[in-house]
Short mmCIF file of C-alpha atoms in Angstrom, two decimals:
data_model
loop_
_atom_site.label_atom_id
_atom_site.label_comp_id
_atom_site.label_asym_id
_atom_site.label_seq_id
_atom_site.Cartn_x
_atom_site.Cartn_y
_atom_site.Cartn_z
CA MET V 1 -0.15 -0.18 0.23
CA THR V 2 1.24 3.45 -0.86
CA LEU V 3 1.90 5.67 1.72
CA PRO V 4 -0.19 9.57 1.29
CA HIS V 5 2.71 11.75 1.07
CA TRP V 6 3.68 13.43 4.54
CA GLN V 7 3.37 17.16 2.81
CA ASN V 8 -0.38 16.46 2.28
CA GLY V 9 -2.00 19.35 4.22
CA LYS V 10 -5.19 17.35 4.29
CA PHE V 11 -3.86 15.75 7.10
CA GLY V 12 -3.13 17.17 10.61
CA THR V 13 0.87 18.29 11.64
CA LYS V 14 0.91 14.70 13.91
CA ILE V 15 -0.35 12.46 10.55
CA ARG V 16 2.29 14.36 8.81
CA ALA V 17 5.11 13.85 11.65
CA ALA V 18 4.25 10.34 11.13
CA LEU V 19 4.38 9.88 7.36
CA TRP V 20 7.62 11.88 7.22
CA LEU V 21 9.48 9.46 10.13
CA GLU V 22 7.97 6.52 7.68
CA SER V 23 9.00 7.93 4.22
CA GLU V 24 12.06 10.14 4.80
CA VAL V 25 13.83 8.91 7.71
CA GLY V 26 13.04 5.00 8.34
CA GLU V 27 12.94 2.43 10.91
CA GLY V 28 16.19 2.34 12.54
CA ASN V 29 17.16 5.53 11.49
CA THR V 30 18.39 8.85 13.07
CA PHE V 31 17.18 12.70 12.96
CA THR V 32 18.02 15.48 14.75
CA LYS V 33 15.95 18.34 15.95
CA ALA V 34 16.88 20.43 13.46
CA GLU V 35 15.89 18.49 10.65
CA LEU V 36 12.66 17.75 12.10
CA ARG V 37 12.00 21.63 12.66
CA LYS V 38 13.26 22.28 8.76
CA ALA V 39 10.44 19.92 7.88
CA PHE V 40 7.73 21.57 9.44
CA PRO V 41 8.65 25.48 9.94
CA GLU V 42 5.17 26.17 9.88
CA VAL V 43 4.42 24.45 13.21
CA ALA V 44 5.32 25.93 16.46
CA GLN V 45 4.96 22.61 18.47
CA ILE V 46 6.17 19.85 16.03
CA ASP V 47 8.35 18.59 18.79
CA ARG V 48 5.49 17.96 20.61
CA ARG V 49 2.89 16.33 18.01
CA LEU V 50 5.91 14.13 17.29
CA ARG V 51 5.93 12.79 20.91
CA ASP V 52 2.24 12.67 20.60
CA LEU V 53 2.77 9.61 18.09
CA ARG V 54 4.25 7.51 21.27
CA ASP V 55 0.46 7.30 22.45
CA HIS V 56 -0.27 5.14 19.80
CA GLY V 57 2.55 2.97 20.10
CA TRP V 58 5.47 4.55 18.11
CA ARG V 59 8.83 4.58 19.85
CA ILE V 60 11.42 7.17 19.38
CA ASP V 61 14.15 7.37 21.54
CA THR V 62 15.67 10.43 22.69
CA SER V 63 19.82 10.46 23.84
CA ARG V 64 17.90 9.68 27.87
CA ASP V 65 16.75 6.34 26.22
CA ASP V 66 19.83 5.80 24.31
CA PRO V 67 23.11 6.66 25.70
CA ALA V 68 24.38 6.19 22.35
CA LEU V 69 22.40 8.87 20.38
CA LYS V 70 23.80 12.65 20.49
CA GLN V 71 21.95 15.15 22.57
CA GLU V 72 20.48 16.67 19.56
CA GLU V 73 19.48 13.42 18.11
CA GLN V 74 16.58 11.02 18.29
CA ARG V 75 15.80 7.47 16.44
CA TYR V 76 12.85 6.24 14.88
CA VAL V 77 12.70 2.50 16.36
CA THR V 78 9.24 1.17 15.64
CA LYS V 79 6.44 2.42 13.89
CA GLY V 80 2.77 2.01 16.06
CA ALA V 81 -0.28 2.64 14.75
CA GLU V 82 -1.44 3.73 10.88
CA VAL V 83 -2.76 6.88 12.25
CA TRP V 84 -3.16 8.52 8.54
CA ILE V 85 -5.60 5.57 8.04
CA PRO V 86 -9.53 6.60 9.58
CA GLY V 87 -9.76 5.18 12.71
CA GLN V 88 -6.30 4.32 13.71
CA ALA V 89 -5.57 7.68 15.05
CA LYS V 90 -7.67 6.91 18.45
CA VAL V 91 -6.17 8.09 21.50
CA ALA V 92 -5.34 5.08 23.76
CA ARG V 93 -7.74 4.34 26.63
CA HIS V 94 -4.82 5.33 29.54
CA LYS V 95 -4.84 8.62 27.82
CA ASN V 96 -8.41 9.72 28.42
CA SER V 97 -8.54 12.97 31.13
CA LEU V 98 -9.08 13.30 34.72
CA SER V 99 -11.53 14.57 36.86
CA PRO V 100 -10.21 17.02 39.25
CA ALA V 101 -10.53 14.60 41.94
CA GLN V 102 -8.48 11.69 40.71
CA ARG V 103 -5.97 14.27 39.66
CA ALA V 104 -5.83 15.56 43.50
CA LYS V 105 -6.00 11.82 44.69
CA VAL V 106 -2.64 11.47 42.76
CA TRP V 107 -0.84 14.38 43.96
CA GLN V 108 -1.86 13.70 47.89
CA ASN V 109 -0.45 9.80 47.37
CA ASP V 110 2.54 11.48 45.85
CA SER V 111 3.49 14.11 48.48
CA TYR V 112 3.00 16.73 46.30
CA LEU V 113 5.77 15.89 44.82
CA CYS V 114 7.23 15.28 41.00
CA ARG V 115 8.02 11.23 41.30
CA THR V 116 10.82 12.29 38.66
CA CYS V 117 13.20 14.71 39.90
CA GLY V 118 11.51 15.17 43.75
CA ILE V 119 10.48 18.95 43.47
CA GLY V 120 7.82 20.60 45.00
CA ALA V 121 4.59 22.27 43.93
CA GLY V 122 5.93 25.82 43.17
CA GLU V 123 9.79 25.14 44.20
CA PRO V 124 12.32 26.78 42.24
CA TYR V 125 14.33 24.70 40.03
CA GLU V 126 18.11 24.36 41.21
CA ASP V 127 19.96 25.61 38.18
CA ASP V 128 17.40 28.16 37.63
CA SER V 129 15.99 29.86 40.45
CA ASN V 130 13.52 31.65 38.30
CA VAL V 131 11.33 28.89 37.35
CA LEU V 132 9.50 27.70 39.20
CA SER V 133 7.55 23.82 39.23
CA GLN V 134 3.96 23.25 37.93
CA LEU V 135 2.97 20.03 38.89
CA ASN V 136 0.75 17.68 36.63
CA VAL V 137 -0.20 14.05 36.13
CA ALA V 138 1.68 11.98 34.10
CA ARG V 139 0.74 8.26 33.07
CA ARG V 140 3.72 5.67 33.65
CA LYS V 141 4.02 2.95 31.49
CA ILE V 142 4.68 -0.12 34.19
CA VAL V 143 5.85 -3.52 32.67
CA LEU V 144 4.51 -6.06 35.51
CA ALA V 145 6.13 -9.18 36.44
CA ASP V 146 4.54 -11.48 34.30
CA GLY V 147 5.53 -9.33 31.77
CA THR V 148 1.63 -7.21 30.97
CA VAL V 149 1.69 -3.25 30.61
CA ASP V 150 -0.21 -1.11 32.95
CA HIS V 151 -0.12 2.83 32.64
CA GLN V 152 -0.35 3.68 36.25
CA MET V 153 -0.91 7.34 37.49
CA VAL V 154 1.86 9.20 38.91
CA THR V 155 2.87 12.95 39.50
CA GLU V 156 5.05 14.62 37.44
CA CYS V 157 6.84 18.58 36.92
CA LYS V 158 5.84 19.98 33.47
CA ARG V 159 9.70 20.08 32.94
CA CYS V 160 10.19 16.42 33.75
CA GLY V 161 6.89 15.88 31.21
CA ALA V 162 8.43 16.96 28.65
CA VAL V 163 11.06 14.57 28.44
CA GLY V 164 8.17 12.23 27.18
CA GLU V 165 6.70 9.10 28.28
CA ARG V 166 8.78 6.66 30.82
CA GLU V 167 8.43 2.86 31.28
CA VAL V 168 9.74 1.52 33.92
CA ASP V 169 10.10 -3.12 34.25
CA LEU V 170 8.39 -3.72 37.63
CA GLY V 171 9.34 -7.63 37.14
CA GLU V 172 13.34 -6.55 36.77
CA LEU V 173 13.68 -3.83 39.48
CA LEU V 174 11.72 -6.70 42.21
CA GLY V 175 14.23 -8.99 40.90
CA LYS V 176 16.90 -6.66 41.63
CA VAL V 177 15.46 -5.83 45.29
CA ALA V 178 14.97 -9.73 46.09
CA GLY V 179 18.65 -9.98 45.31
CA LEU V 180 19.83 -6.99 48.25
CA SER V 181 21.62 -8.21 51.36
CA ALA V 182 19.56 -7.95 54.35
CA LEU V 183 21.44 -4.96 55.27
CA GLU V 184 21.12 -3.02 51.95
CA LYS V 185 17.13 -3.97 52.07
CA GLU V 186 17.11 -2.35 55.59
CA VAL V 187 18.36 0.68 54.60
CA LEU V 188 15.91 0.80 51.40
CA ALA V 189 13.34 0.09 53.50
CA THR V 190 14.32 3.21 55.86
CA TRP V 191 14.48 5.71 53.02
CA ILE V 192 10.83 4.08 51.67
CA ASP V 193 9.45 4.87 55.11
CA ALA V 194 10.68 8.11 54.61
CA ASP V 195 9.86 8.82 51.27
CA GLN V 196 13.12 10.28 50.59
CA ARG V 197 17.17 9.25 50.75
CA THR V 198 18.76 9.91 53.57
CA ARG V 199 22.84 9.78 53.87
CA GLY V 200 23.83 7.32 56.47
CA THR V 201 26.69 7.47 58.74
CA LEU V 202 28.99 5.52 56.24
CA GLU V 203 28.21 7.76 53.42
CA LYS V 204 29.08 10.37 55.56
CA LEU V 205 32.23 8.84 56.49
CA TRP V 206 32.69 7.96 53.01
CA GLY V 207 32.29 11.54 51.87
CA VAL V 208 35.08 13.29 54.46
CA TYR V 209 37.58 10.15 53.81
CA ARG V 210 37.77 10.53 49.71
CA THR V 211 38.88 14.02 50.25
CA LEU V 212 42.06 13.15 53.11
CA PRO V 213 45.60 13.55 52.11
CA VAL V 214 46.83 9.72 51.69
CA THR V 215 48.76 9.70 55.01
CA SER V 216 45.46 10.56 56.60
CA ARG V 217 43.67 7.86 54.19
CA THR V 218 46.29 4.92 55.53
CA ALA V 219 45.36 6.04 58.96
CA VAL V 220 41.78 5.35 58.63
CA ARG V 221 42.22 2.31 56.30
CA GLN V 222 44.36 0.78 59.57
CA ALA V 223 41.70 1.49 61.78
CA VAL V 224 38.63 0.21 59.32
CA ALA V 225 40.83 -2.83 59.13
CA GLY V 226 41.28 -3.05 63.25
CA GLU V 227 45.29 -2.46 62.68
CA ASP V 228 47.72 -0.84 65.33
CA LYS V 229 49.24 2.38 63.88
#
């Protein structure tokens, strides 16, 4: 079946972006933000329209997903629904709107913190104190232990949400937790109960030890080993 041309003006921007990926980039190949914007110079938010394709099963990796990519590069990995075909562009069920009460419940469950970067509502970012955070509700893609996929609601700030959908393999995470030592599980449980990671005595001692000259480091090493000076 012949693809419609990606420059066909009867299609919306999201559909044209999908067709551009298929006809101009091709699965497995990379493209840059500059190339995308050059192809759609009249669209101010073409990056967002491209990210919208992920709601239809398209996989488009950034440097956060694939360390081999440069910051300005993206990779078109796999095609999702053929959104240019009538009936195929319906938004996935997990993207339906939340009611105000549902949204407030998610924020409450997450202690009004972005679960990605940890910032609270209305707080300034450390790297830009002039920008205050805005909290939204995102749907996090979770691969369950049995291999099925679930989309669960989580609090995320606007800046973290701009990166696109994140995916967590819960089965893999649970497997790693099961492999922890008893002491490591105890420390992790403390962080979970407090809903924050606190620096313990060992971490603080290590931080000071790393700053010491070699003679002093040797003294600390001997003390840890129980050796006489």
